[in-house]
mmCIF file with all atom_site columns, C-alpha atoms in Angstrom:
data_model
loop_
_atom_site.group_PDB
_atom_site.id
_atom_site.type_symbol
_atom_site.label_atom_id
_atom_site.label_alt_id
_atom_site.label_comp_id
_atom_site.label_asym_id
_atom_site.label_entity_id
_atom_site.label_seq_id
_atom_site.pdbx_PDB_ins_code
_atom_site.Cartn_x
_atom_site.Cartn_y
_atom_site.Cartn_z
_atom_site.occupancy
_atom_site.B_iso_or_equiv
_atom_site.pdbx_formal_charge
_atom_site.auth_seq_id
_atom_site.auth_comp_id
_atom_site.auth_asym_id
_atom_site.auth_atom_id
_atom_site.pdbx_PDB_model_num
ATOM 1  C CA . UNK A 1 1  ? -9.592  75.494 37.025 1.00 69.00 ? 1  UNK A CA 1
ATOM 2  C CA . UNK A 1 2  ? -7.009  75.392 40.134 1.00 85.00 ? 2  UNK A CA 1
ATOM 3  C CA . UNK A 1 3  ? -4.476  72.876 39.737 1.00 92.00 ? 3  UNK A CA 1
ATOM 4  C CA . UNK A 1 4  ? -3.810  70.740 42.768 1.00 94.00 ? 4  UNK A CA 1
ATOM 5  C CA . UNK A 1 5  ? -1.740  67.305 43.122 1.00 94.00 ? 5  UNK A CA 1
ATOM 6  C CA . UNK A 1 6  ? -5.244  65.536 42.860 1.00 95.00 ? 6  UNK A CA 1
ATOM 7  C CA . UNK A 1 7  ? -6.067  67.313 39.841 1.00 96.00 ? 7  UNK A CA 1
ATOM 8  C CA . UNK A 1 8  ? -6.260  64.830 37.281 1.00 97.00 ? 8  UNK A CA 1
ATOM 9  C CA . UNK A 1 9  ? -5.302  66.069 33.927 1.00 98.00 ? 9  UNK A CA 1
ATOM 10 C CA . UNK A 1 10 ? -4.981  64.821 30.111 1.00 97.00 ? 10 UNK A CA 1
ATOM 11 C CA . UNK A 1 11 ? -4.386  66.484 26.722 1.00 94.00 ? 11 UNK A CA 1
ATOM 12 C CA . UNK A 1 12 ? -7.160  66.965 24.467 1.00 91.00 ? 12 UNK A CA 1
ATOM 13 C CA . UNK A 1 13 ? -6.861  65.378 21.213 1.00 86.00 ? 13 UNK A CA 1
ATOM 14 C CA . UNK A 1 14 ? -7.141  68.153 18.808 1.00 83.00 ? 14 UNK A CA 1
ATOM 15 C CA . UNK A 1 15 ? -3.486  69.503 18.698 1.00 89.00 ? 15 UNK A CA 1
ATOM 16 C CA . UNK A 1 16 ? -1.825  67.992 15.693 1.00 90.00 ? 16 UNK A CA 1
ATOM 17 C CA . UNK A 1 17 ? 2.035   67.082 16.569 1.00 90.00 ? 17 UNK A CA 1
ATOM 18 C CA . UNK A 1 18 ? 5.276   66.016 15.295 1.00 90.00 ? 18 UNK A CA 1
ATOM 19 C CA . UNK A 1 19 ? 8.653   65.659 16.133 1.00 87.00 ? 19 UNK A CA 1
ATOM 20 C CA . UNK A 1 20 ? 11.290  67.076 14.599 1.00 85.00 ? 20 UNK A CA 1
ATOM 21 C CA . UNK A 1 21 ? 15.229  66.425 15.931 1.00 83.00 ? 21 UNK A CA 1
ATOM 22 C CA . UNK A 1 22 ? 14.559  66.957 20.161 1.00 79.00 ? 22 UNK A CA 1
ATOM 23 C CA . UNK A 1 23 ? 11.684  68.746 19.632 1.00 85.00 ? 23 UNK A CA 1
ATOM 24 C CA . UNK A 1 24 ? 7.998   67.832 19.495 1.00 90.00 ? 24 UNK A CA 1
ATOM 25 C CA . UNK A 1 25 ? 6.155   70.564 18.020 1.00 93.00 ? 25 UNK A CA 1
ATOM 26 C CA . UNK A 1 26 ? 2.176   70.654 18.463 1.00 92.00 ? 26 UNK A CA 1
ATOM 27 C CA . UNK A 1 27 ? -0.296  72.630 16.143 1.00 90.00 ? 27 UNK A CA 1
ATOM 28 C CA . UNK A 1 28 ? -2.938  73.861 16.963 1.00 88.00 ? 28 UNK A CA 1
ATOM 29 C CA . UNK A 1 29 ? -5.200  73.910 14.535 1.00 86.00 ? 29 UNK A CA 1
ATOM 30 C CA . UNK A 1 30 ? -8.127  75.663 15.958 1.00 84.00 ? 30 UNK A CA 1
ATOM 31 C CA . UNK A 1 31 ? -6.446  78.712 17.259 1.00 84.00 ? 31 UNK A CA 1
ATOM 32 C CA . UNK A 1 32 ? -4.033  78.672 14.233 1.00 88.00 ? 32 UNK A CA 1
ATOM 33 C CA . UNK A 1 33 ? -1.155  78.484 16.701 1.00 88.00 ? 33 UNK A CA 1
ATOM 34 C CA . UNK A 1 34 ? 2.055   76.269 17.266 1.00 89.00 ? 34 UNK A CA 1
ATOM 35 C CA . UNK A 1 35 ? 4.077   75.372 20.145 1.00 90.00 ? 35 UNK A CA 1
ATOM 36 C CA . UNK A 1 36 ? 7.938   74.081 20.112 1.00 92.00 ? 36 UNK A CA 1
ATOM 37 C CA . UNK A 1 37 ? 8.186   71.567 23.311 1.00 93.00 ? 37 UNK A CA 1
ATOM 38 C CA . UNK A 1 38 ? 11.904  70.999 24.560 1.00 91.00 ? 38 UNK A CA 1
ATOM 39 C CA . UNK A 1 39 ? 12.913  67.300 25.635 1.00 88.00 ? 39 UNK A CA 1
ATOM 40 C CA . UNK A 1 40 ? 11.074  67.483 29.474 1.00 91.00 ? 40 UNK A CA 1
ATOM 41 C CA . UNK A 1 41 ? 8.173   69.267 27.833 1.00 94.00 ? 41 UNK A CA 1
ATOM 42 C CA . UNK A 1 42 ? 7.470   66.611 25.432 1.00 92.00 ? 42 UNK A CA 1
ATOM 43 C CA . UNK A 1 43 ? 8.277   64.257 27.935 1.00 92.00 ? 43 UNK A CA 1
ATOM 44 C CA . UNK A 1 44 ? 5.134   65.634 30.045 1.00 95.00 ? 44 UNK A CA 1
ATOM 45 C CA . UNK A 1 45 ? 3.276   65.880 27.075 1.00 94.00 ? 45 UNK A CA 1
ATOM 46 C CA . UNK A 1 46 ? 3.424   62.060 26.766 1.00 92.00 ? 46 UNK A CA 1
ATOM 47 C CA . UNK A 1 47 ? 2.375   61.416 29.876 1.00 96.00 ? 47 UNK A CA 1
ATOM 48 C CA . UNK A 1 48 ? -0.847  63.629 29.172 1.00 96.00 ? 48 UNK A CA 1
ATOM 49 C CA . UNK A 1 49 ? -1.663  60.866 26.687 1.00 95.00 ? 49 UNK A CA 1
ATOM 50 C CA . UNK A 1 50 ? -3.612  59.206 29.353 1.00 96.00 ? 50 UNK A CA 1
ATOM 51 C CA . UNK A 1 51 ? -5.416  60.903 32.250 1.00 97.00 ? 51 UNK A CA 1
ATOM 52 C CA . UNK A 1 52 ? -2.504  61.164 35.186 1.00 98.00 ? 52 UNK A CA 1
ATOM 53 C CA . UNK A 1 53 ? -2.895  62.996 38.222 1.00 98.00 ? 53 UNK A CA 1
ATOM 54 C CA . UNK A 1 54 ? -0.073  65.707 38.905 1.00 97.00 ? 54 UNK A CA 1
ATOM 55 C CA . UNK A 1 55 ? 1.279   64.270 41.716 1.00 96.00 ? 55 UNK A CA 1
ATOM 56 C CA . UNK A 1 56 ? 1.887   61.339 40.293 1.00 97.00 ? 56 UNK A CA 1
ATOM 57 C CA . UNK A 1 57 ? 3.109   63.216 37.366 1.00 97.00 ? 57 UNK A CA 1
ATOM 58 C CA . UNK A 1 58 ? 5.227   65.210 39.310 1.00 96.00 ? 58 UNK A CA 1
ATOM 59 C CA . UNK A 1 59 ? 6.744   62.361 40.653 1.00 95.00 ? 59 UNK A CA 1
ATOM 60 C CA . UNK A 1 60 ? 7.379   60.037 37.542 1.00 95.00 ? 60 UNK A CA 1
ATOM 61 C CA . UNK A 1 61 ? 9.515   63.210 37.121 1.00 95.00 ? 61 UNK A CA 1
ATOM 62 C CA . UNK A 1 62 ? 11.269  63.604 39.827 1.00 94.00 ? 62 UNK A CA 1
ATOM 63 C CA . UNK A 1 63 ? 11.964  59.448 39.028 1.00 93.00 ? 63 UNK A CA 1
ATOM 64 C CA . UNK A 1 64 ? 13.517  60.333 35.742 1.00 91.00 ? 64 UNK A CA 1
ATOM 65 C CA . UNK A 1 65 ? 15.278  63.838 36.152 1.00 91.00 ? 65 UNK A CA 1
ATOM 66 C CA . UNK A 1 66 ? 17.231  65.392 38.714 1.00 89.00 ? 66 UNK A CA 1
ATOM 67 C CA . UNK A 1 67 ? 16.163  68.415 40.393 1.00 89.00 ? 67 UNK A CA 1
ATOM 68 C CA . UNK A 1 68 ? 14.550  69.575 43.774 1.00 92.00 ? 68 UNK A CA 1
ATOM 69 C CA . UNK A 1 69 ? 11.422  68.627 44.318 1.00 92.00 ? 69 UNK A CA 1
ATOM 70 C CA . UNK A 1 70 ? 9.812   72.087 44.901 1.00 94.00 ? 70 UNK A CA 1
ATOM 71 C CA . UNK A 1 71 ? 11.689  73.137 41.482 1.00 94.00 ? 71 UNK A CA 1
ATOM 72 C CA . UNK A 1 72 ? 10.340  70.342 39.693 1.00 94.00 ? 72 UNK A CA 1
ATOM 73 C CA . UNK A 1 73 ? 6.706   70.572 41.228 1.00 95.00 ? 73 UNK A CA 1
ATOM 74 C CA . UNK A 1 74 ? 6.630   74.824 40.451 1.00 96.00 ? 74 UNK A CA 1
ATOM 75 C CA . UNK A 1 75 ? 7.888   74.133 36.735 1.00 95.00 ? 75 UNK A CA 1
ATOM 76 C CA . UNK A 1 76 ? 4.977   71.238 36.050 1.00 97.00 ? 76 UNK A CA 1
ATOM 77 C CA . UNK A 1 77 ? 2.568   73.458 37.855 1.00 96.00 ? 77 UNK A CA 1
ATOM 78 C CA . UNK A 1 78 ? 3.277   76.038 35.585 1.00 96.00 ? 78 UNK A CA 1
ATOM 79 C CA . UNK A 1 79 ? 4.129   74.181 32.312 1.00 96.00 ? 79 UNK A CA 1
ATOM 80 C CA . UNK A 1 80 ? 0.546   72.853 32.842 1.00 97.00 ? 80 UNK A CA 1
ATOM 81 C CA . UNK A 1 81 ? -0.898  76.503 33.194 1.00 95.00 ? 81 UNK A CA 1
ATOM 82 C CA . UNK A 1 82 ? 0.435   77.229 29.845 1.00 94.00 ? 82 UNK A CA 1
ATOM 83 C CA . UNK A 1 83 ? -1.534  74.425 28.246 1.00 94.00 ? 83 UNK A CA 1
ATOM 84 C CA . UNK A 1 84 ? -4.748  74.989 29.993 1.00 94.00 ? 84 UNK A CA 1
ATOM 85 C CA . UNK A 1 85 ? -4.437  78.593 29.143 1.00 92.00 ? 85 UNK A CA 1
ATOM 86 C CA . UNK A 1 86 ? -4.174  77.411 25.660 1.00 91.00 ? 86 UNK A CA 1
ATOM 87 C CA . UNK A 1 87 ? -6.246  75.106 25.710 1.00 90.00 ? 87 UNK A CA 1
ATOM 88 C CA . UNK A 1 88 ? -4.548  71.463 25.455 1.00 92.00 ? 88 UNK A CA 1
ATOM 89 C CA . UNK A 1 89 ? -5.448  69.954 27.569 1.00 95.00 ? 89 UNK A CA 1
ATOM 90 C CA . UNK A 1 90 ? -7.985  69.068 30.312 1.00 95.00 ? 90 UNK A CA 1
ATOM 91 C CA . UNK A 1 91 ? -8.192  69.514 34.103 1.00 95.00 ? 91 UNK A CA 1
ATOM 92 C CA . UNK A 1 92 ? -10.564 67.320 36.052 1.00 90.00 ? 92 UNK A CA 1
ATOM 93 C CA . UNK A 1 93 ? -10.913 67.795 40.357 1.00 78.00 ? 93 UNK A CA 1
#
């Protein structure tokens, strides 16, 4: 599905995850894969907990880390791509 800044989106709850020192790492038990999350990842990821649109994810963001906007919008759009492409989470128009 194309991601917009009124696409709501939320994880799914099958990944199985854990942290371990700055990193969160998820498992995917289904595909038999794993994924190592750095600090802002698992900082997104946590906000996936709930359903959260992305431009109001975006901007929680930009709250909370410095950046430029259209750097910080590109690397959520695309961090998000990654986990609909595998599958964790969910995107809703």
């Amino acid at each position: 599905m194309l991601l917009s800044p009124n696409s709501e989106v939320v994880r799914r709850p099958h990944p199985l995850e854990a942290a371990i020192g700055d990193t969160q790492v998820l498992l995917d038990v289904e595909q038999g894969l794993y994924f190592g999350l750095n600090a802002v990842a698992s900082s997104i990821w946590q906000r996936l907990e709930e359903p959260i649109r992305v431009g109001d994810l975006c901007h929680s963001l930009m709250a909370e880390y410095e950046g430029e906007e259209a750097r910080i919008e590109a690397e959520v759009f695309a961090f998000l791509a990654q986990l609909e492409a595998q599958n964790l989470i969910d995107i809703r128009a």
